mmCIF file of C-alpha atoms in Angstrom:
data_model
loop_
_atom_site.group_PDB
_atom_site.id
_atom_site.type_symbol
_atom_site.label_atom_id
_atom_site.label_comp_id
_atom_site.label_asym_id
_atom_site.label_seq_id
_atom_site.Cartn_x
_atom_site.Cartn_y
_atom_site.Cartn_z
ATOM 1 C CA MET A 1 -16.340 0.285 -12.212
ATOM 2 C CA ILE A 2 -15.228 0.664 -8.523
ATOM 3 C CA ALA A 3 -15.176 4.350 -7.573
ATOM 4 C CA ARG A 4 -11.840 5.208 -5.909
ATOM 5 C CA LYS A 5 -11.585 7.784 -3.075
ATOM 6 C CA ALA A 6 -8.114 8.806 -4.624
ATOM 7 C CA SER A 7 -9.690 10.459 -7.717
ATOM 8 C CA GLU A 8 -10.673 13.679 -5.920
ATOM 9 C CA GLU A 9 -7.384 13.873 -4.176
ATOM 10 C CA LEU A 10 -5.421 13.382 -7.371
ATOM 11 C CA ARG A 11 -7.340 16.273 -9.048
ATOM 12 C CA GLU A 12 -6.531 18.528 -6.115
ATOM 13 C CA ARG A 13 -2.879 17.715 -6.221
ATOM 14 C CA LEU A 14 -2.800 18.424 -10.037
ATOM 15 C CA GLU A 15 -4.436 21.786 -9.416
ATOM 16 C CA THR A 16 -1.853 22.582 -6.744
ATOM 17 C CA PHE A 17 1.426 21.065 -8.154
ATOM 18 C CA ALA A 18 3.137 20.999 -11.499
ATOM 19 C CA GLY A 19 2.282 17.330 -11.491
ATOM 20 C CA ALA A 20 1.701 14.200 -9.600
ATOM 21 C CA ILE A 21 3.235 10.688 -9.716
ATOM 22 C CA LEU A 22 1.017 7.621 -8.980
ATOM 23 C CA VAL A 23 3.049 4.937 -7.141
ATOM 24 C CA GLY A 24 1.838 1.383 -6.439
ATOM 25 C CA PRO A 25 1.899 -2.228 -7.497
ATOM 26 C CA GLY A 26 1.247 -3.243 -11.114
ATOM 27 C CA ASP A 27 -2.399 -3.657 -11.872
ATOM 28 C CA ILE A 28 -3.706 -2.013 -8.818
ATOM 29 C CA GLY A 29 -5.679 0.473 -10.950
ATOM 30 C CA LYS A 30 -3.370 3.452 -11.347
ATOM 31 C CA SER A 31 -3.604 3.546 -15.093
ATOM 32 C CA THR A 32 -7.478 3.554 -14.880
ATOM 33 C CA LEU A 33 -7.485 6.201 -12.238
ATOM 34 C CA ALA A 34 -5.195 8.426 -14.300
ATOM 35 C CA ARG A 35 -7.154 8.109 -17.426
ATOM 36 C CA GLN A 36 -10.333 9.020 -15.567
ATOM 37 C CA VAL A 37 -8.915 12.277 -14.261
ATOM 38 C CA ALA A 38 -6.895 13.110 -17.431
ATOM 39 C CA ASP A 39 -10.020 12.605 -19.719
ATOM 40 C CA ALA A 40 -11.808 15.282 -17.682
ATOM 41 C CA TRP A 41 -8.932 17.586 -17.445
ATOM 42 C CA PRO A 42 -9.852 21.138 -18.793
ATOM 43 C CA ALA A 43 -6.888 21.689 -20.938
ATOM 44 C CA GLY A 44 -6.827 18.225 -22.378
ATOM 45 C CA ALA A 45 -4.335 15.499 -22.068
ATOM 46 C CA VAL A 46 -1.712 13.548 -23.947
ATOM 47 C CA HIS A 47 -0.958 9.874 -23.136
ATOM 48 C CA LEU A 48 2.286 8.013 -23.312
ATOM 49 C CA ASP A 49 2.847 4.333 -22.148
ATOM 50 C CA LEU A 50 6.575 3.694 -21.993
ATOM 51 C CA GLY A 51 5.946 0.019 -21.965
ATOM 52 C CA ARG A 52 5.350 0.507 -25.733
ATOM 53 C CA ILE A 53 8.280 0.854 -28.034
ATOM 54 C CA ALA A 54 6.530 3.337 -30.201
ATOM 55 C CA ASP A 55 5.941 5.691 -27.255
ATOM 56 C CA ARG A 56 9.496 5.354 -25.945
ATOM 57 C CA ARG A 57 10.592 6.388 -29.639
ATOM 58 C CA ARG A 58 8.404 9.592 -29.176
ATOM 59 C CA LEU A 59 10.808 10.580 -26.278
ATOM 60 C CA SER A 60 14.003 10.462 -28.336
ATOM 61 C CA ASP A 61 14.105 14.059 -27.447
ATOM 62 C CA PRO A 62 12.009 14.152 -24.139
ATOM 63 C CA GLY A 63 12.585 17.862 -23.496
ATOM 64 C CA ALA A 64 11.388 19.019 -26.866
ATOM 65 C CA PHE A 65 8.410 16.658 -26.735
ATOM 66 C CA PHE A 66 7.255 17.806 -23.385
ATOM 67 C CA ARG A 67 7.623 21.507 -24.078
ATOM 68 C CA ALA A 68 5.513 20.983 -27.343
ATOM 69 C CA GLN A 69 2.640 19.553 -25.279
ATOM 70 C CA ALA A 70 1.893 22.616 -23.135
ATOM 71 C CA PRO A 71 -0.674 23.474 -21.938
ATOM 72 C CA HIS A 72 -1.920 19.878 -22.030
ATOM 73 C CA LEU A 73 -1.561 17.529 -19.094
ATOM 74 C CA VAL A 74 1.046 14.823 -20.102
ATOM 75 C CA VAL A 75 0.358 11.412 -18.747
ATOM 76 C CA VAL A 76 3.387 9.211 -18.711
ATOM 77 C CA ASP A 77 2.521 5.546 -17.865
ATOM 78 C CA GLN A 78 5.325 3.079 -16.651
ATOM 79 C CA VAL A 79 7.751 5.879 -16.381
ATOM 80 C CA HIS A 80 9.904 3.247 -14.266
ATOM 81 C CA LYS A 81 10.681 1.687 -17.846
ATOM 82 C CA MET A 82 12.594 4.930 -18.753
ATOM 83 C CA PRO A 83 13.414 6.750 -15.575
ATOM 84 C CA GLU A 84 15.980 8.961 -17.385
ATOM 85 C CA VAL A 85 13.152 11.183 -18.561
ATOM 86 C CA LEU A 86 12.627 12.343 -14.945
ATOM 87 C CA ALA A 87 15.982 14.455 -15.193
ATOM 88 C CA VAL A 88 14.298 16.475 -17.989
ATOM 89 C CA LEU A 89 11.201 17.548 -16.142
ATOM 90 C CA LYS A 90 12.780 20.021 -13.853
ATOM 91 C CA ASP A 91 13.847 22.331 -16.680
ATOM 92 C CA VAL A 92 10.563 21.824 -18.592
ATOM 93 C CA ILE A 93 8.614 22.819 -15.532
ATOM 94 C CA GLU A 94 10.731 25.837 -15.083
ATOM 95 C CA ASP A 95 10.176 26.856 -18.656
ATOM 96 C CA ASN A 96 6.436 26.243 -18.509
ATOM 97 C CA ARG A 97 6.330 28.384 -15.330
ATOM 98 C CA SER A 98 7.947 31.302 -17.188
ATOM 99 C CA HIS A 99 5.174 31.008 -19.781
ATOM 100 C CA GLY A 100 2.451 31.116 -17.010
ATOM 101 C CA GLN A 101 1.631 27.396 -16.516
ATOM 102 C CA ARG A 102 2.256 26.412 -12.862
ATOM 103 C CA THR A 103 0.054 23.446 -12.319
ATOM 104 C CA GLY A 104 -1.345 20.336 -14.004
ATOM 105 C CA GLU A 105 1.542 19.734 -16.333
ATOM 106 C CA PHE A 106 2.526 15.954 -15.712
ATOM 107 C CA LEU A 107 0.850 12.866 -14.371
ATOM 108 C CA LEU A 108 3.344 10.137 -14.041
ATOM 109 C CA ILE A 109 2.737 6.465 -13.248
ATOM 110 C CA SER A 110 5.213 3.970 -11.728
ATOM 111 C CA SER A 111 4.949 0.488 -10.521
ATOM 112 C CA VAL A 112 7.860 0.676 -8.243
ATOM 113 C CA SER A 113 8.592 3.141 -5.376
ATOM 114 C CA LEU A 114 10.897 6.177 -6.041
ATOM 115 C CA ASN A 115 13.741 4.336 -4.235
ATOM 116 C CA ARG A 116 14.163 2.341 -7.329
ATOM 117 C CA LEU A 117 14.177 5.432 -9.830
ATOM 118 C CA PRO A 118 17.623 6.981 -9.939
ATOM 119 C CA GLY A 119 17.593 10.555 -9.039
ATOM 120 C CA ALA A 120 13.779 10.690 -8.758
ATOM 121 C CA GLU A 121 13.542 12.398 -5.471
ATOM 122 C CA GLU A 122 16.144 15.106 -6.581
ATOM 123 C CA HIS A 123 14.271 15.712 -9.910
ATOM 124 C CA LEU A 124 10.841 15.648 -8.707
ATOM 125 C CA ALA A 125 11.329 17.447 -5.235
ATOM 126 C CA ARG A 126 8.745 20.307 -4.571
ATOM 127 C CA ARG A 127 7.415 19.990 -8.069
ATOM 128 C CA ILE A 128 5.707 16.627 -8.378
ATOM 129 C CA SER A 129 3.493 15.423 -5.524
ATOM 130 C CA VAL A 130 3.937 11.741 -4.711
ATOM 131 C CA MET A 131 0.817 9.740 -4.281
ATOM 132 C CA GLU A 132 0.524 6.094 -3.476
ATOM 133 C CA ILE A 133 -2.251 4.072 -4.787
ATOM 134 C CA PHE A 134 -3.516 1.140 -2.688
ATOM 135 C CA ALA A 135 -5.791 -1.761 -3.123
ATOM 136 C CA VAL A 136 -9.627 -1.236 -3.140
ATOM 137 C CA ALA A 137 -10.553 -0.409 0.390
ATOM 138 C CA PRO A 138 -13.427 -1.983 2.352
ATOM 139 C CA ASP A 139 -15.645 1.114 2.105
ATOM 140 C CA GLU A 140 -15.045 1.425 -1.713
ATOM 141 C CA ALA A 141 -15.924 -2.081 -2.148
ATOM 142 C CA ALA A 142 -19.116 -1.656 -0.146
ATOM 143 C CA GLU A 143 -20.184 1.290 -2.304
ATOM 144 C CA ALA A 144 -19.752 -1.010 -5.237
ATOM 145 C CA GLY A 145 -22.037 -3.728 -3.659
ATOM 146 C CA ILE A 146 -19.118 -5.992 -2.906
ATOM 147 C CA GLU A 147 -19.125 -7.674 0.581
ATOM 148 C CA LEU A 148 -16.057 -7.583 2.968
ATOM 149 C CA GLN A 149 -15.884 -11.385 2.833
ATOM 150 C CA GLN A 150 -15.149 -11.291 -1.062
ATOM 151 C CA LEU A 151 -12.565 -8.436 -0.680
ATOM 152 C CA TRP A 152 -10.879 -10.247 2.206
ATOM 153 C CA LEU A 153 -10.666 -13.583 0.153
ATOM 154 C CA ARG A 154 -9.814 -12.178 -3.243
ATOM 155 C CA GLY A 155 -7.803 -9.006 -2.245
ATOM 156 C CA GLY A 156 -8.036 -5.460 -3.611
ATOM 157 C CA PHE A 157 -6.697 -5.771 -6.997
ATOM 158 C CA PRO A 158 -9.727 -4.626 -9.104
ATOM 159 C CA ASP A 159 -9.552 -7.501 -11.736
ATOM 160 C CA SER A 160 -9.279 -10.196 -8.964
ATOM 161 C CA LEU A 161 -11.932 -8.544 -6.830
ATOM 162 C CA THR A 162 -14.459 -8.432 -9.614
ATOM 163 C CA ALA A 163 -13.607 -11.677 -11.347
ATOM 164 C CA ASN A 164 -16.572 -13.843 -12.464
ATOM 165 C CA SER A 165 -15.763 -16.528 -9.873
ATOM 166 C CA ASP A 166 -13.410 -17.297 -7.082
ATOM 167 C CA LEU A 167 -11.544 -19.842 -9.425
ATOM 168 C CA ALA A 168 -11.153 -16.920 -12.044
ATOM 169 C CA SER A 169 -9.819 -14.698 -9.319
ATOM 170 C CA VAL A 170 -7.292 -17.332 -8.228
ATOM 171 C CA GLN A 171 -6.069 -17.861 -11.772
ATOM 172 C CA TRP A 172 -5.728 -14.088 -12.289
ATOM 173 C CA ARG A 173 -3.725 -13.800 -9.093
ATOM 174 C CA ASP A 174 -1.542 -16.742 -9.976
ATOM 175 C CA CYS A 175 -0.691 -15.074 -13.208
ATOM 176 C CA LEU A 176 0.159 -11.792 -11.309
ATOM 177 C CA VAL A 177 2.484 -13.668 -9.021
ATOM 178 C CA ASP A 178 4.236 -15.249 -11.974
ATOM 179 C CA THR A 179 4.492 -11.757 -13.750
ATOM 180 C CA TYR A 180 6.248 -10.230 -10.617
ATOM 181 C CA MET A 181 8.711 -13.059 -10.569
ATOM 182 C CA ASP A 182 9.313 -13.307 -14.356
ATOM 183 C CA ARG A 183 9.269 -9.705 -15.218
ATOM 184 C CA ASP A 184 9.430 -7.163 -12.492
ATOM 185 C CA VAL A 185 12.022 -8.801 -10.197
ATOM 186 C CA PRO A 186 14.536 -9.408 -13.087
ATOM 187 C CA HIS A 187 14.014 -5.884 -14.407
ATOM 188 C CA LEU A 188 14.723 -4.271 -10.827
ATOM 189 C CA ALA A 189 17.160 -6.768 -9.548
ATOM 190 C CA PRO A 190 18.776 -8.730 -12.387
ATOM 191 C CA ARG A 191 21.388 -10.505 -10.258
ATOM 192 C CA VAL A 192 18.810 -11.770 -7.821
ATOM 193 C CA ASP A 193 17.235 -15.186 -8.268
ATOM 194 C CA PRO A 194 13.445 -14.813 -8.667
ATOM 195 C CA ASP A 195 12.870 -18.242 -7.120
ATOM 196 C CA VAL A 196 14.535 -17.045 -3.844
ATOM 197 C CA ILE A 197 12.330 -13.877 -3.814
ATOM 198 C CA ARG A 198 9.228 -16.121 -4.381
ATOM 199 C CA ARG A 199 10.074 -18.482 -1.551
ATOM 200 C CA LEU A 200 10.761 -15.462 0.774
ATOM 201 C CA TRP A 201 7.392 -13.945 -0.234
ATOM 202 C CA THR A 202 5.632 -17.166 0.452
ATOM 203 C CA MET A 203 7.369 -17.618 3.949
ATOM 204 C CA LEU A 204 6.106 -13.984 4.761
ATOM 205 C CA ALA A 205 2.666 -14.892 3.653
ATOM 206 C CA TYR A 206 2.540 -17.861 6.094
ATOM 207 C CA SER A 207 3.785 -15.632 8.942
ATOM 208 C CA SER A 208 2.115 -12.192 7.870
ATOM 209 C CA GLY A 209 2.090 -10.059 10.811
ATOM 210 C CA ASP A 210 4.824 -11.809 12.849
ATOM 211 C CA LEU A 211 7.949 -10.191 13.994
ATOM 212 C CA LEU A 212 10.723 -10.142 11.381
ATOM 213 C CA ASN A 213 13.187 -12.775 12.102
ATOM 214 C CA SER A 214 15.999 -12.311 9.516
ATOM 215 C CA SER A 215 18.122 -15.107 11.015
ATOM 216 C CA ARG A 216 15.348 -17.792 10.668
ATOM 217 C CA LEU A 217 14.552 -16.571 7.139
ATOM 218 C CA SER A 218 18.104 -16.680 6.053
ATOM 219 C CA GLU A 219 18.644 -20.226 7.284
ATOM 220 C CA ASN A 220 15.563 -21.423 5.427
ATOM 221 C CA LEU A 221 16.668 -19.651 2.260
ATOM 222 C CA GLY A 222 20.334 -20.344 2.551
ATOM 223 C CA VAL A 223 21.201 -16.701 2.190
ATOM 224 C CA SER A 224 22.705 -14.109 4.763
ATOM 225 C CA PRO A 225 20.555 -12.008 6.964
ATOM 226 C CA PRO A 226 21.652 -8.830 5.019
ATOM 227 C CA THR A 227 20.512 -10.437 1.881
ATOM 228 C CA VAL A 228 17.182 -11.230 3.411
ATOM 229 C CA SER A 229 16.794 -7.564 4.320
ATOM 230 C CA ARG A 230 17.681 -6.421 0.694
ATOM 231 C CA HIS A 231 15.148 -8.829 -0.718
ATOM 232 C CA ILE A 232 12.514 -7.651 1.670
ATOM 233 C CA GLY A 233 13.356 -4.145 0.616
ATOM 234 C CA LEU A 234 12.639 -5.193 -2.953
ATOM 235 C CA LEU A 235 9.290 -6.570 -2.050
ATOM 236 C CA GLU A 236 8.633 -3.330 -0.295
ATOM 237 C CA ASP A 237 9.523 -1.248 -3.212
ATOM 238 C CA LEU A 238 7.061 -3.331 -5.438
ATOM 239 C CA GLY A 239 4.418 -2.541 -2.953
ATOM 240 C CA LEU A 240 3.950 -6.157 -1.939
ATOM 241 C CA VAL A 241 5.036 -6.233 1.724
ATOM 242 C CA ARG A 242 4.726 -3.604 4.513
ATOM 243 C CA LEU A 243 6.816 -3.310 7.568
ATOM 244 C CA VAL A 244 5.231 -1.806 10.656
ATOM 245 C CA GLU A 245 7.661 -0.473 13.270
ATOM 246 C CA PRO A 246 7.268 -0.840 17.073
ATOM 247 C CA TRP A 247 6.213 2.278 18.920
ATOM 248 C CA PRO A 248 9.429 3.712 20.381
ATOM 249 C CA ALA A 249 7.899 4.472 23.670
ATOM 250 C CA ASP A 250 10.143 5.543 26.672
ATOM 251 C CA LEU A 251 8.676 3.278 29.282
ATOM 252 C CA PRO A 252 10.354 1.349 32.093
ATOM 253 C CA ARG A 253 10.154 -2.017 30.413
ATOM 254 C CA ARG A 254 11.768 -3.988 27.597
ATOM 255 C CA LEU A 255 10.083 -3.375 24.334
ATOM 256 C CA THR A 256 10.048 -5.267 21.147
ATOM 257 C CA LYS A 257 12.531 -3.708 18.625
ATOM 258 C CA SER A 258 11.845 -5.804 15.461
ATOM 259 C CA PRO A 259 9.233 -4.712 12.995
ATOM 260 C CA ARG A 260 6.181 -6.800 12.002
ATOM 261 C CA VAL A 261 6.140 -7.789 8.206
ATOM 262 C CA TYR A 262 2.702 -7.873 6.442
ATOM 263 C CA VAL A 263 1.807 -9.196 2.952
ATOM 264 C CA ARG A 264 -0.165 -6.172 1.915
ATOM 265 C CA ASP A 265 -2.813 -7.715 -0.261
ATOM 266 C CA THR A 266 -4.839 -10.693 1.300
ATOM 267 C CA GLY A 267 -5.664 -11.942 -2.142
ATOM 268 C CA LEU A 268 -1.935 -12.575 -3.030
ATOM 269 C CA LEU A 269 -1.341 -13.850 0.456
ATOM 270 C CA HIS A 270 -4.051 -16.401 -0.263
ATOM 271 C CA SER A 271 -2.592 -17.270 -3.567
ATOM 272 C CA LEU A 272 0.833 -17.992 -1.912
ATOM 273 C CA VAL A 273 -0.464 -20.236 0.712
ATOM 274 C CA GLU A 274 -2.969 -21.858 -1.579
ATOM 275 C CA ILE A 275 -6.332 -20.638 -0.201
ATOM 276 C CA GLY A 276 -8.920 -20.454 -3.029
ATOM 277 C CA THR A 277 -12.434 -20.372 -1.346
ATOM 278 C CA THR A 278 -13.961 -18.885 1.637
ATOM 279 C CA HIS A 279 -14.365 -22.420 3.119
ATOM 280 C CA ASP A 280 -10.542 -22.970 2.634
ATOM 281 C CA LEU A 281 -9.833 -19.480 4.414
ATOM 282 C CA LEU A 282 -12.081 -19.988 7.425
ATOM 283 C CA GLY A 283 -10.563 -23.436 8.083
ATOM 284 C CA HIS A 284 -6.942 -22.476 7.471
ATOM 285 C CA PRO A 285 -4.407 -21.953 10.285
ATOM 286 C CA SER A 286 -3.576 -18.565 8.751
ATOM 287 C CA VAL A 287 -7.084 -17.164 8.959
ATOM 288 C CA GLY A 288 -6.374 -14.960 11.886
ATOM 289 C CA SER A 289 -3.206 -13.519 10.560
ATOM 290 C CA SER A 290 -4.936 -13.003 7.224
ATOM 291 C CA PHE A 291 -7.607 -10.891 8.823
ATOM 292 C CA ARG A 292 -5.102 -8.917 10.719
ATOM 293 C CA SER A 293 -3.215 -8.198 7.508
ATOM 294 C CA LEU A 294 -6.568 -7.009 5.927
ATOM 295 C CA VAL A 295 -7.269 -4.648 8.898
ATOM 296 C CA VAL A 296 -3.681 -3.239 9.168
ATOM 297 C CA GLU A 297 -3.459 -2.394 5.557
ATOM 298 C CA SER A 298 -6.939 -1.009 5.343
ATOM 299 C CA LEU A 299 -6.538 1.414 8.317
ATOM 300 C CA ILE A 300 -3.055 2.454 7.465
ATOM 301 C CA THR A 301 -4.135 3.397 3.935
ATOM 302 C CA ALA A 302 -7.225 5.337 5.043
ATOM 303 C CA ALA A 303 -5.548 7.218 7.912
ATOM 304 C CA PRO A 304 -4.514 10.825 7.339
ATOM 305 C CA PRO A 305 -0.798 11.293 6.352
ATOM 306 C CA SER A 306 -0.074 12.858 9.679
ATOM 307 C CA TRP A 307 -1.068 9.751 11.416
ATOM 308 C CA LYS A 308 1.852 7.227 11.700
ATOM 309 C CA PRO A 309 1.208 3.534 12.221
ATOM 310 C CA TYR A 310 3.134 1.368 14.773
ATOM 311 C CA PHE A 311 2.470 -1.550 16.997
ATOM 312 C CA PHE A 312 3.231 -1.864 20.630
ATOM 313 C CA ARG A 313 4.641 -4.929 22.390
ATOM 314 C CA THR A 314 6.641 -5.752 25.593
ATOM 315 C CA ALA A 315 8.796 -8.623 26.213
ATOM 316 C CA SER A 316 6.187 -9.935 28.672
ATOM 317 C CA GLY A 317 3.456 -10.068 25.942
ATOM 318 C CA THR A 318 1.492 -6.821 26.687
ATOM 319 C CA GLN A 319 0.646 -5.443 23.278
ATOM 320 C CA ILE A 320 -1.672 -3.441 20.920
ATOM 321 C CA ASP A 321 -1.958 -4.635 17.412
ATOM 322 C CA LEU A 322 -1.915 -1.283 15.831
ATOM 323 C CA VAL A 323 -1.516 2.238 17.191
ATOM 324 C CA PHE A 324 -1.450 5.547 15.456
ATOM 325 C CA ALA A 325 0.571 8.475 16.502
ATOM 326 C CA ARG A 326 0.633 12.126 15.593
ATOM 327 C CA GLY A 327 3.860 13.648 16.520
ATOM 328 C CA ASN A 328 5.018 12.167 19.834
ATOM 329 C CA THR A 329 1.601 11.162 20.931
ATOM 330 C CA VAL A 330 -0.327 7.992 20.383
ATOM 331 C CA GLN A 331 -3.977 8.868 19.534
ATOM 332 C CA VAL A 332 -5.628 5.507 18.796
ATOM 333 C CA GLY A 333 -5.236 1.837 19.809
ATOM 334 C CA VAL A 334 -6.566 -0.975 17.616
ATOM 335 C CA GLN A 335 -6.909 -4.567 18.622
ATOM 336 C CA ILE A 336 -7.982 -7.011 15.970
ATOM 337 C CA GLY A 337 -10.025 -10.233 16.246
ATOM 338 C CA LEU A 338 -12.349 -12.279 14.269
ATOM 339 C CA THR A 339 -15.135 -12.297 16.896
ATOM 340 C CA GLY A 340 -14.832 -8.693 18.208
ATOM 341 C CA GLU A 341 -14.809 -9.742 21.852
ATOM 342 C CA PRO A 342 -13.145 -7.453 24.365
ATOM 343 C CA ALA A 343 -9.413 -7.975 24.399
ATOM 344 C CA THR A 344 -8.842 -7.640 28.043
ATOM 345 C CA GLY A 345 -7.038 -10.944 28.272
ATOM 346 C CA THR A 346 -4.218 -9.887 25.900
ATOM 347 C CA GLY A 347 -3.184 -6.937 27.868
ATOM 348 C CA PHE A 348 -4.639 -4.589 25.439
ATOM 349 C CA HIS A 349 -6.187 -2.143 27.991
ATOM 350 C CA ARG A 350 -3.144 -2.315 30.215
ATOM 351 C CA ALA A 351 -1.013 -1.117 27.250
ATOM 352 C CA CYS A 352 -3.482 1.460 26.273
ATOM 353 C CA ASP A 353 -3.386 2.768 29.943
ATOM 354 C CA ALA A 354 0.491 2.861 29.889
ATOM 355 C CA LEU A 355 0.499 4.914 26.645
ATOM 356 C CA GLY A 356 -2.485 7.168 27.814
ATOM 357 C CA ILE A 357 -4.624 6.040 24.807
ATOM 358 C CA SER A 358 -8.478 6.970 25.284
ATOM 359 C CA ARG A 359 -9.766 5.990 21.881
ATOM 360 C CA ARG A 360 -9.733 2.316 21.762
ATOM 361 C CA PHE A 361 -11.119 -0.123 19.185
ATOM 362 C CA VAL A 362 -11.653 -3.834 18.746
ATOM 363 C CA VAL A 363 -12.038 -4.358 15.004
ATOM 364 C CA ARG A 364 -13.914 -7.380 13.556
ATOM 365 C CA PRO A 365 -15.452 -8.534 10.381
ATOM 366 C CA ASP A 366 -18.612 -6.794 9.282
ATOM 367 C CA SER A 367 -21.291 -8.504 11.418
ATOM 368 C CA GLY A 368 -23.429 -7.407 14.247
ATOM 369 C CA THR A 369 -23.627 -3.838 15.624
ATOM 370 C CA ASP A 370 -21.141 -1.529 17.233
ATOM 371 C CA GLU A 371 -20.819 -2.213 20.987
ATOM 372 C CA ASP A 372 -19.133 -0.143 23.679
ATOM 373 C CA HIS A 373 -17.169 -2.205 26.154
ATOM 374 C CA PRO A 374 -15.658 -1.430 29.477
ATOM 375 C CA GLN A 375 -12.525 0.741 29.594
ATOM 376 C CA ASP A 376 -13.906 2.934 26.651
ATOM 377 C CA SER A 377 -13.221 0.404 23.789
ATOM 378 C CA THR A 378 -15.703 -0.077 20.974
ATOM 379 C CA SER A 379 -16.248 -3.219 18.998
ATOM 380 C CA VAL A 380 -16.790 -2.218 15.434
ATOM 381 C CA GLY A 381 -16.814 -3.746 11.918
ATOM 382 C CA LEU A 382 -13.829 -3.077 9.670
ATOM 383 C CA THR A 383 -15.743 -1.245 6.846
ATOM 384 C CA ASP A 384 -17.458 1.193 9.345
ATOM 385 C CA LEU A 385 -14.063 1.836 10.984
ATOM 386 C CA VAL A 386 -12.474 2.603 7.688
ATOM 387 C CA ARG A 387 -15.237 5.142 6.874
ATOM 388 C CA ARG A 388 -14.463 6.802 10.409
ATOM 389 C CA TRP A 389 -10.738 6.696 9.743
ATOM 390 C CA ARG A 390 -10.901 8.731 6.615
ATOM 391 C CA ASP A 391 -12.329 11.608 8.580
ATOM 392 C CA LEU A 392 -9.798 11.569 11.509
ATOM 393 C CA ASP A 393 -8.672 15.011 12.262
ATOM 394 C CA ARG A 394 -8.833 16.261 8.771
#
């Protein structure tokens, strides 16, 4: 069992709000995390899985059912299968509040973002805390005795990461990819051809971290650029890709305006581009973009909520792979490389100087020791940097 950093945060949210909703890709560990927290809940818990017909029947009158469970914590898994129950929660929460119960009432679980649940934001606003659950992070894997190389190759889905062999991990991920195409895409977008989504996802895997070029993608797929944007939005809502926007700095030079698109889990990225072993990975043309994808996702998910991620790039090529801003000020600049060598040749330090960034990191795989380089940059392994990231300005 891999201990997740999110467990303590989830308990704190349930102690503060009427409930919480865990959002993240299917099979990422949401249900396991919810059960761990719910089983230790002082008032006890009631579990429903709306993927089961029998549990859906129990909600023929959801308001009456939910009211009857107080003061227990009600765990509703796969709430995206029956989103209409969300409309009932507002009144139930208000009724419970009138009887003295103000926190720890509901723990909901969804494999799609709230954008795909009709009326979710309206019904849950100020009552249910939204908490995204991510893949296993490098520091979580390290504490479980799993090396970064294995996490990088297999990705952060727990069953893939802890499989008995690389081959078993590949087979598990291939089945997961098929499940997304055969079940989740038709459920959320019944008029969309899953084969088109799969081809788009594969294209994004081969170019993970590149600037979004909707025109090129649309030509290759035979669909319009607006359709490409909608399809990417679907992959975003499933938690499978991430768009990182450029830093909107007001500098006297032409800046890139297109976002970068990353496949969020490197294990799924490797399945899509047919990488099965470490040997395959290290000799593959996508090895650099794969490692950048791992770093970007790991640091974004470990950063405090008030720190917003961007990248910085000018038309002349001066760039920073990842910057974090709080408010209108960029706080940290990160350059990513497999060797950890200083990135002066890429314009990294010139860009940091232009943005006034004093904290600069060159992040590499977990090997060697941290080194200070000229111009105040530090070469550091990813796992150690993730540990530092969790404590940023908290």
